[in-house]
CSV table of C-alpha atoms in Angstrom, one decimal:
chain,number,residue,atom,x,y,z
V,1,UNK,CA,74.2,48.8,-12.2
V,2,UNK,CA,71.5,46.0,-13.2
V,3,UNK,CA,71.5,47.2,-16.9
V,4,UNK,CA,75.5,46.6,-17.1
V,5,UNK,CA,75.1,42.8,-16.3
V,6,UNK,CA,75.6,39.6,-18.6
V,7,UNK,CA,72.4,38.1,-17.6
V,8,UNK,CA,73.8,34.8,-18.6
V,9,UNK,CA,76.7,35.3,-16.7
V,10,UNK,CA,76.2,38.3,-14.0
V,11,UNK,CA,79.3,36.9,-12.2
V,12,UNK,CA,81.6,37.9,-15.3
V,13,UNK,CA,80.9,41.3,-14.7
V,14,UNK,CA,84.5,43.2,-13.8
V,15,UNK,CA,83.0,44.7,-10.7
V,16,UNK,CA,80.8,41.2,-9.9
V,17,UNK,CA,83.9,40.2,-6.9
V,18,UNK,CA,83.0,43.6,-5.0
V,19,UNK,CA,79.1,43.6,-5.3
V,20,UNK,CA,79.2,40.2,-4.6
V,21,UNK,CA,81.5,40.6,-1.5
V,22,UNK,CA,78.3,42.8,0.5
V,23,UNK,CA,74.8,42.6,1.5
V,24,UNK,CA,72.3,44.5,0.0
V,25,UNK,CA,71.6,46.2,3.3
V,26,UNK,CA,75.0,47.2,3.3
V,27,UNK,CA,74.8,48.7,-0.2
V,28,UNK,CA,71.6,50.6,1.4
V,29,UNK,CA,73.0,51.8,4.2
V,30,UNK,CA,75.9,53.8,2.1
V,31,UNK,CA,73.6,54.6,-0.8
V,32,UNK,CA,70.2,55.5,0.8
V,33,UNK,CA,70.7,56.2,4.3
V,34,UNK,CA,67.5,58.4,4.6
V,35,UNK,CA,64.6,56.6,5.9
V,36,UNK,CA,62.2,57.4,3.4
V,37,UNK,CA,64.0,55.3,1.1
V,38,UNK,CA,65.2,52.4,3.6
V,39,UNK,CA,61.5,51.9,4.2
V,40,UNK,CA,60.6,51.9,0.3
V,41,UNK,CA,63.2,50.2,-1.1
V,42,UNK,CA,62.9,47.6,1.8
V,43,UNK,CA,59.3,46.7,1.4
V,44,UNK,CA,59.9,46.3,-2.3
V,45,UNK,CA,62.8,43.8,-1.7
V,46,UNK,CA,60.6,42.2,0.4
V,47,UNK,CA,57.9,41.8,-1.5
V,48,UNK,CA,60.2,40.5,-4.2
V,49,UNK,CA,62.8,38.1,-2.7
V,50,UNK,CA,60.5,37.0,0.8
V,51,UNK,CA,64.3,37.8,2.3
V,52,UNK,CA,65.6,40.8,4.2
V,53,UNK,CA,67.9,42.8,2.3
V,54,UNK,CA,71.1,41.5,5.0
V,55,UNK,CA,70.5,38.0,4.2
V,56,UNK,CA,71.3,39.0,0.5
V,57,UNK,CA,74.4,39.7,-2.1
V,58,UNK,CA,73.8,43.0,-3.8
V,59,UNK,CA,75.3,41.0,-7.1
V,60,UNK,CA,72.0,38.2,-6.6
V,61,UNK,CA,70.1,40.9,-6.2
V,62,UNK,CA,71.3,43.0,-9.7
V,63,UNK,CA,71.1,39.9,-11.1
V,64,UNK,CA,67.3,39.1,-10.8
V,65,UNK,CA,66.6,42.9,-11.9
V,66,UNK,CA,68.7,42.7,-14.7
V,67,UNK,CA,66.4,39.3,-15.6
V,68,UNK,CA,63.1,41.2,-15.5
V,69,UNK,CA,62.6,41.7,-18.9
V,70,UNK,CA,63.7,39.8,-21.9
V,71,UNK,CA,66.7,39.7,-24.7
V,72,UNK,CA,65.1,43.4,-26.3
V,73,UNK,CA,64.5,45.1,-23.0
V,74,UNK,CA,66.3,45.3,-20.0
V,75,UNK,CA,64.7,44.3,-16.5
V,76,UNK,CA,64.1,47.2,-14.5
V,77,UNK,CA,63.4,46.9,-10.6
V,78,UNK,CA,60.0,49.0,-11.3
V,79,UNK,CA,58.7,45.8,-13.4
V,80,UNK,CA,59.2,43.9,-10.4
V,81,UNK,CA,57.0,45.3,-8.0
V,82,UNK,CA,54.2,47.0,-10.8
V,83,UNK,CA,50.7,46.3,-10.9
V,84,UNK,CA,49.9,48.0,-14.1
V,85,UNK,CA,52.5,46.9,-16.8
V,86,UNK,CA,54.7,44.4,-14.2
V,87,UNK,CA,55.1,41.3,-12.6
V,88,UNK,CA,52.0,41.6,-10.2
V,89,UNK,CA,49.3,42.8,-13.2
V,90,UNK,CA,47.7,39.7,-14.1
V,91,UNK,CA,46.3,36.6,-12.4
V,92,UNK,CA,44.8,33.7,-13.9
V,93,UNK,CA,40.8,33.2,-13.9
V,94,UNK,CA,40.5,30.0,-11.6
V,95,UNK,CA,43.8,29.8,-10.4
V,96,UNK,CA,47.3,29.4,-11.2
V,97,UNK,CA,46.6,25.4,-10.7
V,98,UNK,CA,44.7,25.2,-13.9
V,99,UNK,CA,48.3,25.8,-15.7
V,100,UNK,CA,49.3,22.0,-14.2
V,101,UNK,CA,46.4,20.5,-14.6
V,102,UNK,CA,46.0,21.4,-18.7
V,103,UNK,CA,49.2,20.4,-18.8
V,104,UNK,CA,48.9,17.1,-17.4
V,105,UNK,CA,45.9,16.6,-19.5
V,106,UNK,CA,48.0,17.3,-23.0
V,107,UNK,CA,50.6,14.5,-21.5
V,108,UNK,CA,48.1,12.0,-20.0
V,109,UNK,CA,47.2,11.4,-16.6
V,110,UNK,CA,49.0,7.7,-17.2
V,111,UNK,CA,52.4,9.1,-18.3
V,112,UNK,CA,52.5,10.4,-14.8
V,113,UNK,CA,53.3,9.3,-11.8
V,114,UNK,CA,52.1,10.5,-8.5
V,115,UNK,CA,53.2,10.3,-5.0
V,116,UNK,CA,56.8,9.3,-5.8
V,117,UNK,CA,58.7,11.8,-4.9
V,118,UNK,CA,62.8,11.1,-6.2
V,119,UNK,CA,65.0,10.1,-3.9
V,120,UNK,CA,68.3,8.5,-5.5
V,121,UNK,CA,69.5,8.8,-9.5
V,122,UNK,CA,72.3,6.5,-10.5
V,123,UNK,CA,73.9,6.3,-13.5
V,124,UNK,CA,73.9,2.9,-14.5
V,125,UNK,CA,76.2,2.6,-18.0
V,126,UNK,CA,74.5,4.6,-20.7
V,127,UNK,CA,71.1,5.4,-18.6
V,128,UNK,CA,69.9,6.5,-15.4
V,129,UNK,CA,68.0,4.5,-12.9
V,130,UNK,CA,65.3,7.2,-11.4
V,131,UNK,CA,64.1,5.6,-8.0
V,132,UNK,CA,61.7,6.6,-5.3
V,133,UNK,CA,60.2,4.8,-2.1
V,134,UNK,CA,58.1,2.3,-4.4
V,135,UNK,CA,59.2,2.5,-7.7
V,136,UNK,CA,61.9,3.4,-10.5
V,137,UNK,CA,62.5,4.7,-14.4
V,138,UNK,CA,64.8,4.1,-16.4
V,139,UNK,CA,65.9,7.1,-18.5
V,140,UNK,CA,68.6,8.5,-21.2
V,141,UNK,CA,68.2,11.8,-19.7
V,142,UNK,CA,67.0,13.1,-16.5
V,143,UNK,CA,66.0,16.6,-15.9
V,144,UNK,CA,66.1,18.2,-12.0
V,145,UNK,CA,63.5,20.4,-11.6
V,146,UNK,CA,63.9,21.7,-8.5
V,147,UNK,CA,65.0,24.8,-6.5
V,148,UNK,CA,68.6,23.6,-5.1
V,149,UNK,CA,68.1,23.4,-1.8
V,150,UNK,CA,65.2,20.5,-2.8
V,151,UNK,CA,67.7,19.2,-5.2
V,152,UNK,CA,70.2,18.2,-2.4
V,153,UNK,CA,68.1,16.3,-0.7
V,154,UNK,CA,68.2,13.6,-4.1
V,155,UNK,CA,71.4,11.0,-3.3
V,156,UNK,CA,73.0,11.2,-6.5
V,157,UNK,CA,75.5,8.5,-8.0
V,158,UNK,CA,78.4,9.0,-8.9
V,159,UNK,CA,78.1,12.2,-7.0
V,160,UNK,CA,77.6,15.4,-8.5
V,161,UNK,CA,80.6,17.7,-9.0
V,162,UNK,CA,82.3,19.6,-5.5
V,163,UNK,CA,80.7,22.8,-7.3
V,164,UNK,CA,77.2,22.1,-7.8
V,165,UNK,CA,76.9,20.3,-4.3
V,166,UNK,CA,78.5,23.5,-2.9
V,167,UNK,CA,75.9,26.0,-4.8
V,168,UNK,CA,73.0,23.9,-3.4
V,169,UNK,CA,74.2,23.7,0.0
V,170,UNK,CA,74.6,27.4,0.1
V,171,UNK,CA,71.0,28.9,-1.5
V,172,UNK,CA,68.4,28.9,1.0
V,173,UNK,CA,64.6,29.8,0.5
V,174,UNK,CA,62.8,33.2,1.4
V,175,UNK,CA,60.3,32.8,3.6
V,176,UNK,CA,56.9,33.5,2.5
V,177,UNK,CA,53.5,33.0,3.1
V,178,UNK,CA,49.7,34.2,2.4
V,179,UNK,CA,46.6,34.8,4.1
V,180,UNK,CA,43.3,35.2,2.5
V,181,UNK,CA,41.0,36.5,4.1
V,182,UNK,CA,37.1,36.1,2.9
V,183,UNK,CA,34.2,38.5,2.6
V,184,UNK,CA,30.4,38.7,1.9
V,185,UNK,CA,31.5,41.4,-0.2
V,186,UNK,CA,34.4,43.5,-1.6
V,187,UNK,CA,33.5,46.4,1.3
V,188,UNK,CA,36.7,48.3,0.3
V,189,UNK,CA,35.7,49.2,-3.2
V,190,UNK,CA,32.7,51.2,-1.9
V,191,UNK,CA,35.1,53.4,0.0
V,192,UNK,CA,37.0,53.7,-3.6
V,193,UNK,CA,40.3,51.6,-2.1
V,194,UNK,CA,41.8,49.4,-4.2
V,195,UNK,CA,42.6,46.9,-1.2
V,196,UNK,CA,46.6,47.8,-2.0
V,197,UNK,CA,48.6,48.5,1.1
V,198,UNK,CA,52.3,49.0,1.8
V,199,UNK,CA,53.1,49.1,5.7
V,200,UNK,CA,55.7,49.0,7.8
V,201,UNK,CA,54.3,47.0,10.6
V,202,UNK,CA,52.2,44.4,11.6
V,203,UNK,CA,52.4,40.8,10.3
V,204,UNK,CA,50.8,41.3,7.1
V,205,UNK,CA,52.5,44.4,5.3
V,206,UNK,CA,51.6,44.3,1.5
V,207,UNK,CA,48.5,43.4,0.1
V,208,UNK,CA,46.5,43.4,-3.1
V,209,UNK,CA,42.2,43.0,-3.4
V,210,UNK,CA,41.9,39.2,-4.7
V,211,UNK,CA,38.1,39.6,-5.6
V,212,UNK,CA,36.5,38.7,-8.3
V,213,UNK,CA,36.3,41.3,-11.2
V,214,UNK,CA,32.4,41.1,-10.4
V,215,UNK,CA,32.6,41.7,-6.6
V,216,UNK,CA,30.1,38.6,-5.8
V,217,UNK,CA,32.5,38.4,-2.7
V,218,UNK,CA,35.6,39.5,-1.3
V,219,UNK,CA,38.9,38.7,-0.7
V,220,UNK,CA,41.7,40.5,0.8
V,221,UNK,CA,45.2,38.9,0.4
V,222,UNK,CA,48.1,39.8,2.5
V,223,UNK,CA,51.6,38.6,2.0
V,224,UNK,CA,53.3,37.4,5.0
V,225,UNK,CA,57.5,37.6,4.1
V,226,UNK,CA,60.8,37.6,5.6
V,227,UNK,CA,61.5,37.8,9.4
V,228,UNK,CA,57.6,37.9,10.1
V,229,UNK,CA,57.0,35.0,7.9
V,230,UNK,CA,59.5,32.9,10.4
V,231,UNK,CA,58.1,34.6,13.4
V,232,UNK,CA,54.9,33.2,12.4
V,233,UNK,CA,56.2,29.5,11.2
V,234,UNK,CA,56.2,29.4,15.5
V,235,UNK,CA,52.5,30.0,16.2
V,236,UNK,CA,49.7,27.9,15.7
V,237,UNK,CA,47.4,29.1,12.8
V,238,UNK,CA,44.7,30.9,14.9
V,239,UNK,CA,47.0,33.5,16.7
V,240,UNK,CA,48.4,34.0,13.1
V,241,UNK,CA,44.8,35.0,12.1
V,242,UNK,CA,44.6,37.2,15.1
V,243,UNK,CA,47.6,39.1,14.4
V,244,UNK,CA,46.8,39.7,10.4
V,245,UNK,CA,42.8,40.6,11.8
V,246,UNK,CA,44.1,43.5,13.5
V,247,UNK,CA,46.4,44.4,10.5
V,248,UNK,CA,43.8,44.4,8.2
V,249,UNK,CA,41.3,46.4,10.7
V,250,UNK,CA,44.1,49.1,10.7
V,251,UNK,CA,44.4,49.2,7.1
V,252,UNK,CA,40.6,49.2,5.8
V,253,UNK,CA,38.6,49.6,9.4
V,254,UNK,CA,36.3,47.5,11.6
V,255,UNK,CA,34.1,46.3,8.6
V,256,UNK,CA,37.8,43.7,7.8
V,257,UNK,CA,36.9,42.0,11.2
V,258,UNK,CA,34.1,40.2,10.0
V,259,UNK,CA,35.9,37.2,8.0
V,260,UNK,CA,34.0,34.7,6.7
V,261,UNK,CA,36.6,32.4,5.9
V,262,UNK,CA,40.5,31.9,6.3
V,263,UNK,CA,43.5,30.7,4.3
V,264,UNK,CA,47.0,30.7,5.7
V,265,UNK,CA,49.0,29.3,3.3
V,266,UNK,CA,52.7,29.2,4.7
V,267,UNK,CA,55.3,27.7,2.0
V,268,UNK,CA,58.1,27.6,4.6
V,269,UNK,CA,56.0,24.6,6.2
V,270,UNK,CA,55.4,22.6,3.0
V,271,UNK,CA,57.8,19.2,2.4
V,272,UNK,CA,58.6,19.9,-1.4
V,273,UNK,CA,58.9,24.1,-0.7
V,274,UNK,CA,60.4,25.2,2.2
V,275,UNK,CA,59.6,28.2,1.6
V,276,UNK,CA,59.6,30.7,-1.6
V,277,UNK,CA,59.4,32.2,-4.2
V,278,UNK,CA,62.7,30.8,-5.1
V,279,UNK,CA,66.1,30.1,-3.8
V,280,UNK,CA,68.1,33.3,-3.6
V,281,UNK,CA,72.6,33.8,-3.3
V,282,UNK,CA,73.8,35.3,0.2
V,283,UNK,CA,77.3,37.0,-0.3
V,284,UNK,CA,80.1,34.9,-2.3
V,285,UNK,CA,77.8,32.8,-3.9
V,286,UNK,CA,77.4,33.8,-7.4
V,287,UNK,CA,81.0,34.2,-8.0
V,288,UNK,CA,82.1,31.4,-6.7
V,289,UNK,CA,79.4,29.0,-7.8
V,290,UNK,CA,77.0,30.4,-9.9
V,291,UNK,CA,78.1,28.9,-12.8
V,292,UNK,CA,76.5,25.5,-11.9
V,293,UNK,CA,73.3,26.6,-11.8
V,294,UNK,CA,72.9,25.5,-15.5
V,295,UNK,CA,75.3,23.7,-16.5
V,296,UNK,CA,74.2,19.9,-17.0
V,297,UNK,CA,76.6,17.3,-15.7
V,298,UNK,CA,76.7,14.3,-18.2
V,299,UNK,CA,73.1,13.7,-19.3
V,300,UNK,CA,71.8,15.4,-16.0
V,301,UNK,CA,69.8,18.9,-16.8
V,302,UNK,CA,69.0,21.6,-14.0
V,303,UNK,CA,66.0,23.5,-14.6
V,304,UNK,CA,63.5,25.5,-12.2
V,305,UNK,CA,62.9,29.6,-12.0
V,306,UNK,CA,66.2,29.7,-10.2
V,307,UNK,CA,68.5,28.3,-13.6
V,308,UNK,CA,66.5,31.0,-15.8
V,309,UNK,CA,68.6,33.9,-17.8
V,310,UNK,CA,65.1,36.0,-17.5
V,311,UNK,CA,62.4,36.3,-14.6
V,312,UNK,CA,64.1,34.0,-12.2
V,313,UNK,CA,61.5,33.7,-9.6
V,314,UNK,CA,58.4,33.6,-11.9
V,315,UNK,CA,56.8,30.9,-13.6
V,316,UNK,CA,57.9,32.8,-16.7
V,317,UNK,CA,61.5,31.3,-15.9
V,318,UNK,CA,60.3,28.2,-14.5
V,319,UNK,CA,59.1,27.7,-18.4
V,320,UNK,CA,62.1,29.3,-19.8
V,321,UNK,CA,64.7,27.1,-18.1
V,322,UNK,CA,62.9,24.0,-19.2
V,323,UNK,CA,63.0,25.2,-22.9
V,324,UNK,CA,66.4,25.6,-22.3
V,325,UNK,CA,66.9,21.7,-21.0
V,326,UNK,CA,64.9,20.9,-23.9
V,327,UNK,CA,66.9,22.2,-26.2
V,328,UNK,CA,70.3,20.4,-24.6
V,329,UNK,CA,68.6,17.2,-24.6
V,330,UNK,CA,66.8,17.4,-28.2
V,331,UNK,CA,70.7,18.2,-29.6
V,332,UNK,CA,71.9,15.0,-28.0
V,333,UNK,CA,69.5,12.8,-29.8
């Protein structure tokens, strides 16, 4: 079904009306009723949207499969959820950070400007006055780059068009967070585990040995998603901890109890997230809005993981997308 899709335009498809008009949960329940394969193809979902498969369209969900690859090879859901040869193989030595930072290095620490976040852009005549609380820019072109649920939240003037207003107010964010949990050692890898765990309980349910490739200490990360990852936005931080303890002392034994250090990082609680990995399309809203996901209005570019033709979700279409804009904006000049 994925491998049939336009991936520029998955709501062009002839059937894109009917898989748009159910849940993926209801495509699960008619296709896969056996429990084995609720369970799998759940946790995968999971793992990949931070959603539960009701809260999604099946077309959304084709859609991001079909974008797991590139224009020679076709996304597959497999690529999603690999370790060896997919989305989850490779992490970067000191942290995904370091990608911002170089990058604010190669454009100059005084060409930016911190701790203004946007909050109105009016088109003044030929430019665009760019305003936060303190300060404004004036610009020819201005490029959102923004989930679209964050991108509401900018007053806009004139406004923007019924459409795009629409598609914002109607993609919310998964819910996701993480816990790290920190070691003396990697204790797992003496047992010959690979720390990688698929469960269908408990409050951490997937998770992946964040170590070091030298094994000077340990870390165990879990991913916290969906309905638990809202249960837990409730609680203070240290009955969180409790709750993943005893996950990861059923998963690896008694030896995971003795933590050295915590991380609970919970996106869902963060001003400029509100949750993650991206913005995702309950029924209805593909078809009837998806097309103003991308498409600029005026001298106003949308770009983000979300307004990606390939790996929406991933920084990989964070990057695309602003090519993309960059593109529009360098045949304008």
């Amino acid at each position: 079904m994925a491998t049939e899709l336009d991936v520029d335009a998955p709501w062009s498809h002839s059937r894109s009306v009917n898989w748009d008009s159910e849940t993926v949960q209801s495509w699960l329940n008619r296709e896969a009723p056996h429990p084995d394969a609720q369970f799998l193809l759940t946790q995968g979902l999971q793992s990949v949207f931070s959603t539960e498969p009701r809260e999604q369209s099946l077309l959304y969900t084709l859609a991001y499969i079909a974008a797991a690859g590139n224009a020679t090879t076709r996304g597959t859901f497999e690529r999603l959820i690999d370790v060896a040869g997919g989305a989850q193989e490779q992490r970067i030595v000191g942290g995904t950070q370091l990608l911002a930072i170089r990058l604010a290095e190669r454009i100059g620490l005084s060409n930016i400007i911190f701790n203004a976040p946007v909050r109105n852009i009016e088109l003044k005549g030929d430019t665009y006055l760019v305003s936060s609380n303190n300060q404004s820019v004036i610009a020819k072109h201005v490029v959102v780059a923004m989930s679209p649920p964050l991108a509401s939240r900018i007053t806009y003037q004139p406004l923007l068009p019924a459409a795009r207003d629409h598609l914002t107010q109607r993609m919310p964010m998964g819910s996701i967070g993480k816990a790290f949990a920190a070691y003396a050692t990697p204790f797992w890898r003496e047992a010959g585990l690979n720390g990688q765990v698929v469960s269908d309980t408990g409050a951490v349910r997937i998770t992946f040995d964040s170590s070091p490739d030298d094994g000077s200490f340990g870390i165990m990360m879990g991913f916290i998603e969906a309905d638990e990852m809202r249960r837990l936005d409730r609680l203070p931080e240290h009955e969180i901890i409790e709750e993943i303890t005893k996950d990861l002392v059923r998963y690896f034994g008694p030896r995971a109890a003795n933590v050295q250090n915590w991380v609970i990082q919970r996106w869902d609680l963060e001003q400029f997230s509100r949750g993650g990995p991206a913005a995702y399309a309950p029924p209805g809203v593909l078809t009837a809005y998806g097309t103003s996901l991308k498409s600029p209005h005026g001298r106003l570019h949308f770009a983000g993981t979300e307004a990606s033709s390939f790996w929406v979700g991933f920084m990989d279409g964070a990057i695309r997308s602003g090519e993309r804009v960059a593109t529009e904006i360098l045949m304008d000049l």
